Amino acid sequence: MFPERKPGRLLSYGKTIPSSEGRIAMSLLCHENDPFGIPSPIALVSRMLESLSGLSRCSRIYTEIGEQREGLDFFTTVLEHLGVTYGVADEEAARIPLCGPAVVVANHPFGGIEGLMLLDLLKRLRPDVKVIANAILCRIPELRDTVIPVNPFGSREAGRTNIAPMREGIRWVRGGGLLVIFPAGEVSHLNLRRREISDPKWNDNLARLVRKSEAPVVPVFFKGHNGPLFQLAGLLHPRLRTALLVRELLNKAGRHFPIRIGKAIPWKKLNAMARDDEMVGYLRLKTYLLGCSATAERSEPGSVPVGDEPVIPARQPEILAGEIGRLPQSQLLVDSGEMRVYQARAGQIPYALLEIGRLRELTFREVGEGTGKRYDLDVFDQHYTHIFIWNREKSEIVGAYRVGKTDEILRQMGKKGLYTHTLFRFRTRVFEQFGPALEMGRSFVRGEYQRSYAPLLLLWKGIGQFVAENPRYRKLFGPVSITRDYSDLSRQLIAGTLQETLSIPEMSRMIKPRMPMHVRRVRIKGCARASTRAVMSDMEELSSMIADIEIDRKGIPVLLRHYLNLGGKLLAFNLDPNFGDVLDGLILVDLMETDAKTLGRYMGKQGVAAFRAYHENLSAQSLADCA
């Protein structure tokens, strides 16, 4: 539907062609009776060209549509006649603004059928839709109210004649309409250097249109590409590709096409990008990421792998209440209404610890992890401190963390006393550089409380109070899980981005994973690595990109995001086959480098002031000792 255009400025497509060819091409506009006819003084030549190109069949289809060629029904009728269907998720269709100014950008894999489907979809949602497209399409009367025509042939006058369509498009959007643009200007084709079939470079004038229209942009992705003959023809000469576009439209008959629609990108966000090529690269990345929708096999949430033992029954509430009620008042860290946060050692809470182990296993199994045993407890639980939330009204444990005081554990048991030693090999110098630190791990919030961020916040207020009471612990470290519930692509993107942007190389060299994951450079099809890296270095953008990939639209793991907000750095990655092939990222947080306002949410202003004063005094004392 949208014949191919050469790359270049939106106002002047491609290279100049001989004026005679331009006149013949534009003369196609004049044949009202048969919009698909090729003008030729020799009827036989005309019929041969029409047959080879598929135009004769298009002409028959157009005739057969007959009386149903009015308004909205035209696109629907053509698709029905071809037997073409498309599918789009309701939640994604809802991302198209139903009114007000908007720009829709899409990749251009086929050169025809995607335009029909997109216009059919959009006109079902709102009537005020136009598309910037080849002026030849205006030969079809039903398209004249929809197409803003441009001259794609690159003649010397094209630059001047296309200024008006550009202005018309901007006026249309600023007047509250929706405008569709295929920024490539030509159909996706084989790129031998990149060894892929994708759109050629998107036109930077897209950015100028977006800036002037002041409208949000919605990315749309169509999966697929034209066949081998089309690709081979293009290698011989680009115009041979163009000659096959109608045939490619017709050979899509009887097929079903999925359509992916991304979230609308606010105009202010796009306009803040300094360079036009930066904005266009970002829009292209957001579009092509929609084609990376997770399809990898993974454990379904809540599924029970073969061989898992049944989880033990819950402990009786009155037994748990009695046990926790006997804890000293000094071990109460936070009192918040019906919720309380305690710290305790294993010997103080044998039944509560068993319940923690039961809840750990249930919670981890829900995301495809878990030990597969009746409960999740190990030898480290016996000498670690447990920080947990107790709902005193319901007499139930809500969530918990396991915390190891590394200075005490290393002194009494050596490195083997640390859980992280089972995942990573540490040189002794690492812990000398850490100083007194807390190893964090085995955190969970039970399923029915996960709808709110409040339980995790409360747990961390407990941890903040624990640190305030033990201010020598300046650093926190531990494994943060990226489960098999994420696709391989998402795991690679998260791991690769963190390694590239948030690692501490000199420290990472002293830590080796026991089962390393090969983190490879991930390249999104159709996108340059440079633009991908630039976007992914922002954690909010990374999370948004992961959400575009994942079927359930989740971003980066909540706990990982939390550590990164605290200023966490990545030390290493390890695969844990004993825990559902989870990918563990070893994260280090230096609380003295955490933003004071952020730290204050968990320690309070006075707690932060006292904590910082403690370490500033230590530093001053160390300097005095060295003097």
XYZ file of C-alpha atoms in Angstrom:
627
model
C 0.000 0.000 0.000
C 2.862 2.338 0.743
C 5.332 2.034 -2.161
C 8.944 2.173 -1.215
C 10.772 5.456 -0.902
C 14.487 6.045 -0.939
C 16.139 7.115 2.321
C 16.929 10.754 2.828
C 15.171 13.867 4.077
C 11.433 13.589 4.597
C 10.984 16.534 2.285
C 13.161 15.084 -0.490
C 13.262 11.328 -0.820
C 16.213 9.507 -2.307
C 18.278 10.304 -5.322
C 17.096 12.099 -8.419
C 15.688 9.968 -11.245
C 15.446 10.974 -14.883
C 12.665 13.461 -15.474
C 11.005 11.208 -18.048
C 10.667 8.414 -15.482
C 9.304 10.899 -13.003
C 6.700 12.094 -15.500
C 5.603 8.530 -16.279
C 5.375 7.683 -12.570
C 3.376 10.754 -11.690
C 1.128 10.260 -14.713
C -0.294 7.270 -12.884
C -2.294 9.789 -10.893
C -4.376 10.630 -13.926
C -6.152 7.315 -14.500
C -9.354 7.601 -12.504
C -11.244 4.726 -14.128
C -8.558 2.151 -13.395
C -6.342 3.250 -10.502
C -4.104 0.224 -11.033
C -3.624 0.554 -14.790
C -0.199 1.233 -16.334
C -0.326 3.840 -19.121
C 1.366 2.523 -22.245
C 0.934 3.254 -25.945
C 1.184 -0.481 -26.596
C -1.738 -2.380 -25.057
C 0.107 -5.727 -25.069
C 3.056 -4.279 -23.150
C 0.647 -2.680 -20.707
C -1.140 -5.980 -20.054
C 2.158 -7.843 -19.587
C 3.455 -5.286 -17.101
C 0.177 -5.321 -15.185
C 0.203 -9.121 -15.016
C 3.836 -9.404 -13.905
C 3.523 -6.678 -11.283
C 0.203 -7.927 -9.882
C -1.576 -4.704 -10.812
C -4.124 -6.556 -12.950
C -5.201 -8.650 -9.969
C -5.360 -5.522 -7.819
C -7.607 -3.981 -10.439
C -9.945 -7.005 -10.316
C -10.089 -6.880 -6.527
C -10.843 -3.175 -6.614
C -13.698 -3.812 -9.044
C -15.069 -6.687 -6.956
C -15.179 -4.529 -3.849
C -17.705 -2.434 -5.769
C -20.306 -0.693 -3.721
C -18.533 -1.177 -0.385
C -15.855 1.447 -1.049
C -16.905 4.134 1.386
C -15.109 5.552 4.391
C -14.179 3.170 7.160
C -15.420 0.097 5.323
C -12.801 0.348 2.574
C -9.888 -0.942 4.667
C -12.000 -3.615 6.332
C -13.422 -4.757 3.002
C -10.009 -5.032 1.337
C -8.630 -7.076 4.240
C -11.681 -9.348 4.234
C -11.403 -9.816 0.479
C -7.750 -10.852 0.880
C -8.570 -13.053 3.873
C -6.060 -11.120 5.988
C -6.601 -10.891 9.742
C -4.632 -9.230 12.514
C -4.519 -9.480 16.280
C -3.739 -6.904 18.936
C -4.114 -7.204 22.706
C -6.915 -5.093 24.184
C -4.531 -3.493 26.665
C -2.241 -2.475 23.802
C -5.053 -1.154 21.614
C -6.008 0.999 24.604
C -2.640 2.756 24.257
C -3.888 4.579 21.155
C -5.274 7.976 22.269
C -8.972 8.069 21.392
C -8.871 11.811 20.888
C -6.397 14.657 20.780
C -3.119 15.071 18.884
C -1.002 11.951 18.379
C 1.660 10.556 16.062
C 1.942 6.831 15.332
C 5.269 5.526 14.008
C 5.723 2.011 12.653
C 8.285 -0.171 10.976
C 7.686 -0.948 7.297
C 8.320 -4.678 6.768
C 5.995 -5.394 3.823
C 5.274 -2.159 1.987
C 1.520 -2.549 1.795
C -0.466 -4.855 4.024
C 0.786 -3.256 7.256
C -0.632 0.089 6.129
C -4.043 -1.428 5.448
C -4.106 -3.167 8.834
C -2.899 -0.152 10.789
C -5.357 2.243 9.168
C -8.194 -0.250 9.646
C -7.325 -0.575 13.326
C -6.917 3.148 13.946
C -10.099 4.141 12.109
C -12.023 1.690 14.258
C -10.769 3.627 17.285
C -11.114 7.187 15.998
C -12.152 8.798 12.688
C -9.535 11.580 12.439
C -6.630 9.539 11.053
C -4.278 10.509 8.236
C -1.064 8.998 6.895
C 1.889 10.555 5.096
C 2.317 8.355 2.027
C 3.126 8.123 -1.673
C 1.023 10.484 -3.785
C 0.244 7.599 -6.161
C -2.155 6.270 -3.537
C -4.403 9.249 -4.189
C -5.368 7.531 -7.440
C -7.621 5.431 -5.215
C -10.580 7.722 -4.414
C -11.243 6.061 -1.036
C -7.767 7.033 0.177
C -7.776 10.691 -0.749
C -9.239 11.820 2.569
C -6.730 9.698 4.478
C -3.446 10.211 2.615
C -1.293 13.313 2.893
C 0.510 12.840 -0.431
C 4.244 13.285 -0.904
C 6.433 12.925 -3.975
C 8.767 9.990 -3.264
C 10.683 10.044 -6.527
C 13.419 12.466 -5.573
C 13.168 14.856 -8.503
C 14.653 18.315 -8.107
C 11.230 19.727 -7.406
C 10.384 17.103 -4.753
C 12.038 19.081 -1.972
C 9.848 22.064 -2.721
C 6.628 20.155 -3.381
C 6.946 18.125 -0.176
C 7.199 21.158 2.095
C 3.436 21.625 1.878
C 2.593 18.010 2.903
C 4.931 18.301 5.886
C 3.205 21.478 7.012
C -0.177 19.861 6.436
C 0.817 16.940 8.659
C 1.924 19.264 11.446
C -1.312 21.286 11.156
C -3.344 18.073 11.235
C -1.745 16.906 14.469
C -1.777 20.307 16.153
C -5.460 20.513 15.263
C -6.090 17.377 17.315
C -5.748 14.646 14.683
C -3.733 11.433 14.554
C -0.954 11.102 11.975
C 0.658 7.812 10.864
C 4.257 7.817 9.647
C 6.488 5.042 8.333
C 9.804 6.822 8.989
C 11.976 4.473 6.934
C 10.499 5.821 3.719
C 11.138 2.460 2.066
C 10.380 -1.164 2.806
C 12.504 -3.343 5.084
C 15.092 -5.231 3.098
C 18.194 -7.356 3.464
C 21.212 -5.530 4.844
C 24.253 -7.660 4.050
C 26.539 -5.781 6.419
C 24.218 -6.255 9.402
C 23.048 -9.686 8.175
C 19.411 -8.931 8.865
C 16.220 -7.786 7.201
C 15.076 -4.530 8.754
C 14.122 -0.956 7.946
C 16.810 1.256 6.449
C 17.786 4.361 8.406
C 14.784 6.240 9.712
C 14.428 9.799 8.522
C 15.577 12.487 10.959
C 12.766 14.754 9.783
C 10.481 12.610 11.929
C 12.021 14.415 14.914
C 11.305 17.826 13.397
C 7.689 16.882 12.816
C 7.333 15.598 16.389
C 8.915 18.720 17.878
C 6.596 21.046 15.937
C 3.443 18.981 16.434
C 3.879 18.799 20.241
C 2.132 15.421 20.343
C 2.841 12.094 22.060
C 4.224 9.334 19.851
C 2.929 5.749 19.873
C 5.285 3.078 18.456
C 3.798 0.151 16.510
C 5.633 -2.982 15.375
C 4.785 -5.501 12.653
C 6.634 -8.812 12.739
C 7.881 -10.371 9.506
C 9.340 -9.374 6.156
C 8.913 -9.955 2.435
C 10.127 -13.127 0.741
C 13.477 -14.188 -0.784
C 12.604 -13.032 -4.319
C 11.936 -9.519 -3.031
C 15.220 -9.476 -1.111
C 17.227 -10.832 -4.050
C 15.639 -8.360 -6.451
C 16.635 -5.515 -4.163
C 20.255 -6.640 -4.185
C 20.216 -6.429 -7.983
C 18.544 -3.008 -8.065
C 16.303 -1.143 -5.580
C 13.698 -0.416 -8.275
C 13.200 -4.140 -8.803
C 12.056 -4.276 -5.174
C 9.600 -1.488 -5.872
C 8.228 -3.353 -8.891
C 7.430 -6.359 -6.686
C 5.563 -4.477 -3.946
C 2.088 -5.170 -5.332
C 2.885 -8.893 -5.678
C 4.080 -8.870 -2.068
C 0.819 -7.256 -0.998
C -1.209 -9.932 -2.757
C 0.826 -12.887 -1.498
C -0.084 -11.937 2.063
C -3.627 -13.181 1.355
C -4.985 -15.601 3.929
C -2.408 -14.755 6.604
C -2.748 -13.569 10.184
C -0.501 -10.823 11.540
C 0.125 -9.889 15.186
C 0.435 -6.169 15.887
C 2.359 -4.844 18.885
C 1.596 -1.370 20.229
C 3.872 0.346 22.725
C 3.046 2.924 25.355
C 2.644 6.511 24.209
C 5.878 8.449 24.667
C 5.228 11.959 26.031
C 6.213 14.872 23.810
C 8.177 16.560 26.600
C 10.376 13.498 26.992
C 11.114 13.392 23.261
C 11.575 17.137 22.863
C 14.135 17.111 25.690
C 16.458 15.063 23.477
C 19.007 17.496 22.104
C 19.650 15.915 18.711
C 17.157 14.827 16.062
C 19.047 11.602 15.392
C 18.936 10.810 19.116
C 15.141 11.117 19.157
C 14.696 9.088 15.989
C 17.074 6.387 17.260
C 15.093 6.223 20.506
C 11.764 5.890 18.675
C 13.205 3.188 16.444
C 14.512 1.278 19.465
C 11.142 1.520 21.240
C 9.472 0.228 18.072
C 11.783 -2.697 17.402
C 11.821 -3.746 21.057
C 8.135 -4.533 20.649
C 9.264 -7.277 18.288
C 11.334 -8.862 21.048
C 8.267 -9.985 22.990
C 9.313 -12.812 25.274
C 8.693 -16.226 23.790
C 11.383 -18.208 25.557
C 10.268 -21.226 27.589
C 10.189 -20.577 31.292
C 8.536 -21.800 34.447
C 4.998 -20.510 34.653
C 4.293 -18.589 37.856
C 2.770 -20.926 40.382
C 3.747 -24.073 38.504
C 5.255 -26.963 40.431
C 8.194 -28.643 38.664
C 8.159 -32.416 38.595
C 9.898 -33.793 41.671
C 9.042 -30.958 44.078
C 8.047 -32.172 47.511
C 4.792 -30.892 49.033
C 5.356 -27.903 51.303
C 4.828 -28.464 55.032
C 1.581 -27.226 56.639
C 1.487 -23.786 58.254
C 2.453 -23.500 61.903
C -0.399 -22.882 64.340
C -0.918 -19.096 64.818
C -1.111 -19.326 68.615
C 2.252 -21.104 68.776
C 3.856 -18.426 66.590
C 2.228 -15.615 68.587
C 3.482 -17.057 71.853
C 7.017 -17.496 70.553
C 7.252 -13.989 69.106
C 5.581 -12.490 72.167
C 8.467 -13.795 74.287
C 11.083 -11.852 72.314
C 12.705 -9.012 74.309
C 11.354 -5.527 73.634
C 14.857 -4.521 72.532
C 14.472 -6.772 69.472
C 11.440 -4.860 68.213
C 12.774 -2.700 65.374
C 9.602 -1.044 64.029
C 6.058 -0.770 65.394
C 3.581 0.304 62.693
C -0.064 -0.313 63.570
C -0.898 -3.988 63.161
C 2.569 -4.653 61.730
C 5.746 -5.097 63.734
C 9.297 -5.763 62.565
C 11.527 -7.907 64.786
C 15.070 -9.225 64.719
C 15.814 -12.669 66.154
C 18.296 -15.541 66.076
C 17.292 -19.078 65.136
C 17.362 -20.418 68.701
C 14.831 -17.828 69.814
C 12.197 -18.640 67.180
C 12.343 -22.337 66.187
C 8.677 -22.501 65.119
C 8.655 -19.047 63.522
C 11.819 -19.941 61.615
C 10.162 -23.099 60.297
C 7.238 -20.941 59.163
C 9.683 -18.543 57.479
C 11.196 -21.525 55.653
C 7.732 -22.676 54.566
C 6.770 -19.224 53.285
C 10.096 -18.800 51.491
C 9.548 -22.022 49.567
C 5.960 -21.144 48.638
C 6.860 -17.613 47.554
C 9.892 -18.653 45.527
C 8.003 -21.474 43.785
C 5.437 -18.947 42.578
C 8.137 -17.365 40.376
C 9.739 -20.607 39.227
C 12.408 -20.753 41.952
C 12.524 -22.704 45.183
C 14.594 -25.583 46.505
C 11.964 -28.203 45.673
C 12.061 -29.328 49.308
C 9.344 -29.204 51.945
C 10.682 -25.903 53.280
C 13.551 -23.546 52.485
C 15.990 -23.565 55.392
C 19.715 -24.301 55.383
C 22.715 -24.376 57.730
C 23.255 -20.635 57.387
C 19.896 -19.872 58.997
C 21.273 -21.094 62.307
C 23.904 -18.362 62.680
C 22.305 -15.508 60.692
C 19.960 -12.863 62.097
C 16.355 -12.931 60.860
C 14.481 -9.673 60.351
C 10.779 -10.305 59.811
C 7.371 -8.622 59.743
C 4.744 -9.924 62.148
C 1.049 -9.124 61.619
C -0.129 -9.230 65.204
C -3.846 -9.024 64.337
C -3.744 -12.007 61.973
C -0.922 -13.747 63.848
C 1.043 -14.394 60.671
C 4.479 -13.674 59.244
C 4.316 -11.294 56.273
C 7.896 -11.292 55.001
C 11.497 -11.638 56.078
C 15.175 -10.987 55.374
C 18.213 -12.997 56.413
C 21.172 -10.893 57.560
C 24.732 -12.032 58.223
C 27.218 -9.983 60.256
C 30.312 -10.712 58.189
C 32.880 -9.538 60.729
C 31.550 -11.978 63.343
C 30.982 -14.838 60.880
C 34.437 -14.555 59.285
C 36.089 -14.437 62.698
C 34.243 -17.522 63.952
C 33.763 -19.626 60.805
C 35.785 -18.146 57.952
C 34.432 -17.619 54.434
C 32.574 -20.938 54.549
C 30.225 -19.403 57.066
C 28.845 -17.058 54.402
C 26.006 -18.126 52.134
C 27.406 -16.058 49.253
C 30.545 -18.245 49.398
C 28.419 -21.068 47.933
C 27.779 -18.900 44.854
C 31.044 -16.971 44.494
C 34.736 -17.462 45.247
C 36.062 -14.492 47.212
C 39.642 -13.465 47.719
C 40.270 -12.523 51.333
C 41.161 -8.987 50.306
C 37.544 -8.415 49.272
C 36.352 -8.567 52.867
C 39.254 -6.404 53.989
C 37.996 -3.776 51.553
C 34.402 -4.277 52.663
C 35.175 -3.809 56.324
C 32.298 -4.746 58.649
C 29.395 -5.527 56.318
C 25.984 -7.166 56.292
C 25.249 -9.999 53.885
C 21.609 -9.697 52.815
C 19.552 -12.473 51.316
C 16.598 -14.887 51.221
C 14.161 -11.979 51.238
C 10.479 -12.526 50.517
C 7.028 -11.022 50.982
C 4.223 -13.572 50.958
C 1.981 -13.526 47.893
C -1.164 -11.973 49.340
C 0.835 -8.922 50.524
C 2.682 -8.303 47.250
C 0.003 -6.038 45.798
C 1.489 -3.209 47.861
C 5.019 -1.835 48.188
C 4.353 -1.192 51.900
C 5.638 -4.553 53.264
C 9.006 -4.205 51.490
C 9.257 -0.617 52.708
C 8.501 -1.782 56.248
C 11.142 -4.516 56.033
C 13.690 -1.946 54.971
C 12.697 0.361 57.802
C 13.516 -2.571 60.045
C 16.874 -3.012 58.314
C 17.490 0.739 58.627
C 16.842 0.583 62.368
C 19.078 -2.497 62.646
C 21.916 -0.567 60.955
C 21.259 2.472 63.151
C 21.688 0.226 66.206
C 24.814 -1.336 64.688
C 26.402 1.630 62.856
C 29.714 -0.120 62.157
C 27.996 -1.867 59.223
C 28.503 0.644 56.466
C 28.171 -1.774 53.553
C 25.470 -4.201 52.491
C 25.976 -6.934 49.921
C 24.202 -10.017 48.690
C 22.662 -11.826 45.723
C 19.666 -10.313 43.945
C 17.697 -12.762 41.820
C 16.642 -12.439 38.190
C 14.434 -15.481 37.821
C 13.623 -17.739 34.883
C 10.306 -15.917 34.855
C 12.217 -13.388 32.735
C 13.106 -14.197 29.134
C 16.712 -14.923 28.210
C 16.828 -11.647 26.289
C 15.710 -9.642 29.337
C 18.208 -11.411 31.583
C 20.996 -10.706 29.116
C 19.964 -7.062 28.774
C 19.828 -6.533 32.541
C 23.102 -8.349 33.182
C 24.912 -6.699 30.290
C 23.728 -3.205 31.190
C 24.658 -3.541 34.861
C 28.082 -4.944 34.023
C 28.726 -2.115 31.605
C 27.424 0.779 33.683
C 27.480 -0.159 37.384
C 30.411 -2.508 37.942
C 33.515 -2.022 40.100
C 36.176 -3.701 37.921
C 38.982 -3.731 40.495
C 36.744 -5.460 43.029
C 35.026 -7.730 40.508
C 38.416 -9.206 39.595
C 38.635 -10.611 43.117
C 35.225 -12.337 42.937
C 34.559 -15.315 40.668
C 31.139 -16.949 40.158
C 31.060 -20.707 40.727
C 28.772 -21.109 37.716
C 29.351 -18.088 35.494
C 26.830 -16.845 32.991
C 28.243 -15.774 29.663
C 26.971 -12.232 29.336
C 27.016 -11.384 25.655
C 26.500 -8.098 23.942
C 22.848 -8.014 23.032
C 21.860 -6.257 19.839
C 18.227 -5.485 19.189
C 17.351 -6.340 15.607
C 17.058 -3.227 13.499
C 18.848 -1.007 16.031
C 22.434 0.190 16.345
C 24.312 -0.916 19.470
C 25.308 2.665 20.247
C 21.711 3.880 20.516
C 20.775 0.803 22.557
C 23.600 1.393 25.050
C 22.773 5.077 25.394
C 19.159 4.328 26.304
C 19.776 1.297 28.516
C 22.251 3.149 30.754
C 19.263 4.871 32.374
C 17.675 2.409 34.815
C 14.161 3.761 34.336
C 14.534 3.365 30.588
C 15.993 -0.114 31.045
C 12.991 -1.103 33.141
C 10.639 0.336 30.522
C 12.425 -1.608 27.777
C 12.216 -4.852 29.764
C 8.484 -4.233 30.235
C 8.140 -3.905 26.449
C 9.780 -7.315 26.053
C 8.071 -9.276 28.819
C 4.678 -10.858 28.193
C 3.319 -9.729 31.567
C 4.841 -6.223 31.127
C 7.040 -6.401 34.231
C 10.130 -4.213 34.444
C 13.381 -4.986 36.228
C 12.909 -6.923 39.508
C 11.578 -4.784 42.354
C 14.370 -5.729 44.757
C 17.068 -5.036 42.170
C 15.516 -1.637 41.505
C 15.521 -0.999 45.249
C 19.244 -1.760 45.615
C 20.055 0.400 42.605
C 18.106 3.281 44.155
C 20.359 2.897 47.194
C 23.376 3.331 44.907
C 24.139 -0.366 44.459
C 27.038 -1.559 42.314
C 27.379 -4.881 40.535
C 30.230 -7.221 41.465
C 29.438 -10.467 39.595
C 26.731 -12.768 38.217
C 26.196 -16.447 38.992
C 23.705 -19.072 37.780
C 22.207 -21.141 40.584
C 21.004 -24.538 39.237
C 19.886 -25.561 42.728
C 17.431 -22.693 42.868
C 15.490 -22.822 39.608
C 18.408 -21.624 37.429
C 18.030 -18.183 38.951
C 20.570 -15.580 37.854
C 22.080 -14.026 40.978
C 23.641 -10.596 40.704
C 26.004 -9.837 43.582
C 25.228 -6.259 44.602
C 27.231 -3.999 46.916
C 25.750 -0.918 48.606
C 27.871 1.628 50.473
C 25.386 3.390 52.737
C 27.714 6.372 53.145
C 27.276 6.994 49.427
C 23.501 6.543 49.457
C 21.503 9.726 48.990
C 20.661 11.095 52.451
C 16.990 11.633 51.600
C 16.663 8.057 50.329
C 18.418 6.662 53.392
C 16.202 8.786 55.617
C 13.114 6.838 54.491
C 14.483 3.814 56.318
C 16.629 5.242 59.123
C 14.911 8.553 59.811
C 16.733 11.900 59.759
C 18.250 11.445 63.206
C 19.348 7.913 62.380
C 21.066 9.070 59.182
C 22.787 11.943 60.997
C 24.055 9.631 63.746
C 25.179 6.982 61.242
C 27.104 9.483 59.139
C 28.637 11.138 62.176
C 29.853 7.721 63.361
C 31.681 7.020 60.088
C 32.987 10.570 59.715
C 34.517 10.248 63.179
C 36.032 6.888 62.178
C 37.567 8.468 59.088
C 38.924 11.387 61.085
C 40.387 9.002 63.654
C 42.017 6.912 60.912
C 43.598 10.021 59.409
C 44.860 11.066 62.827
C 46.384 7.618 63.407
C 48.171 7.841 60.047
C 49.543 11.324 60.759
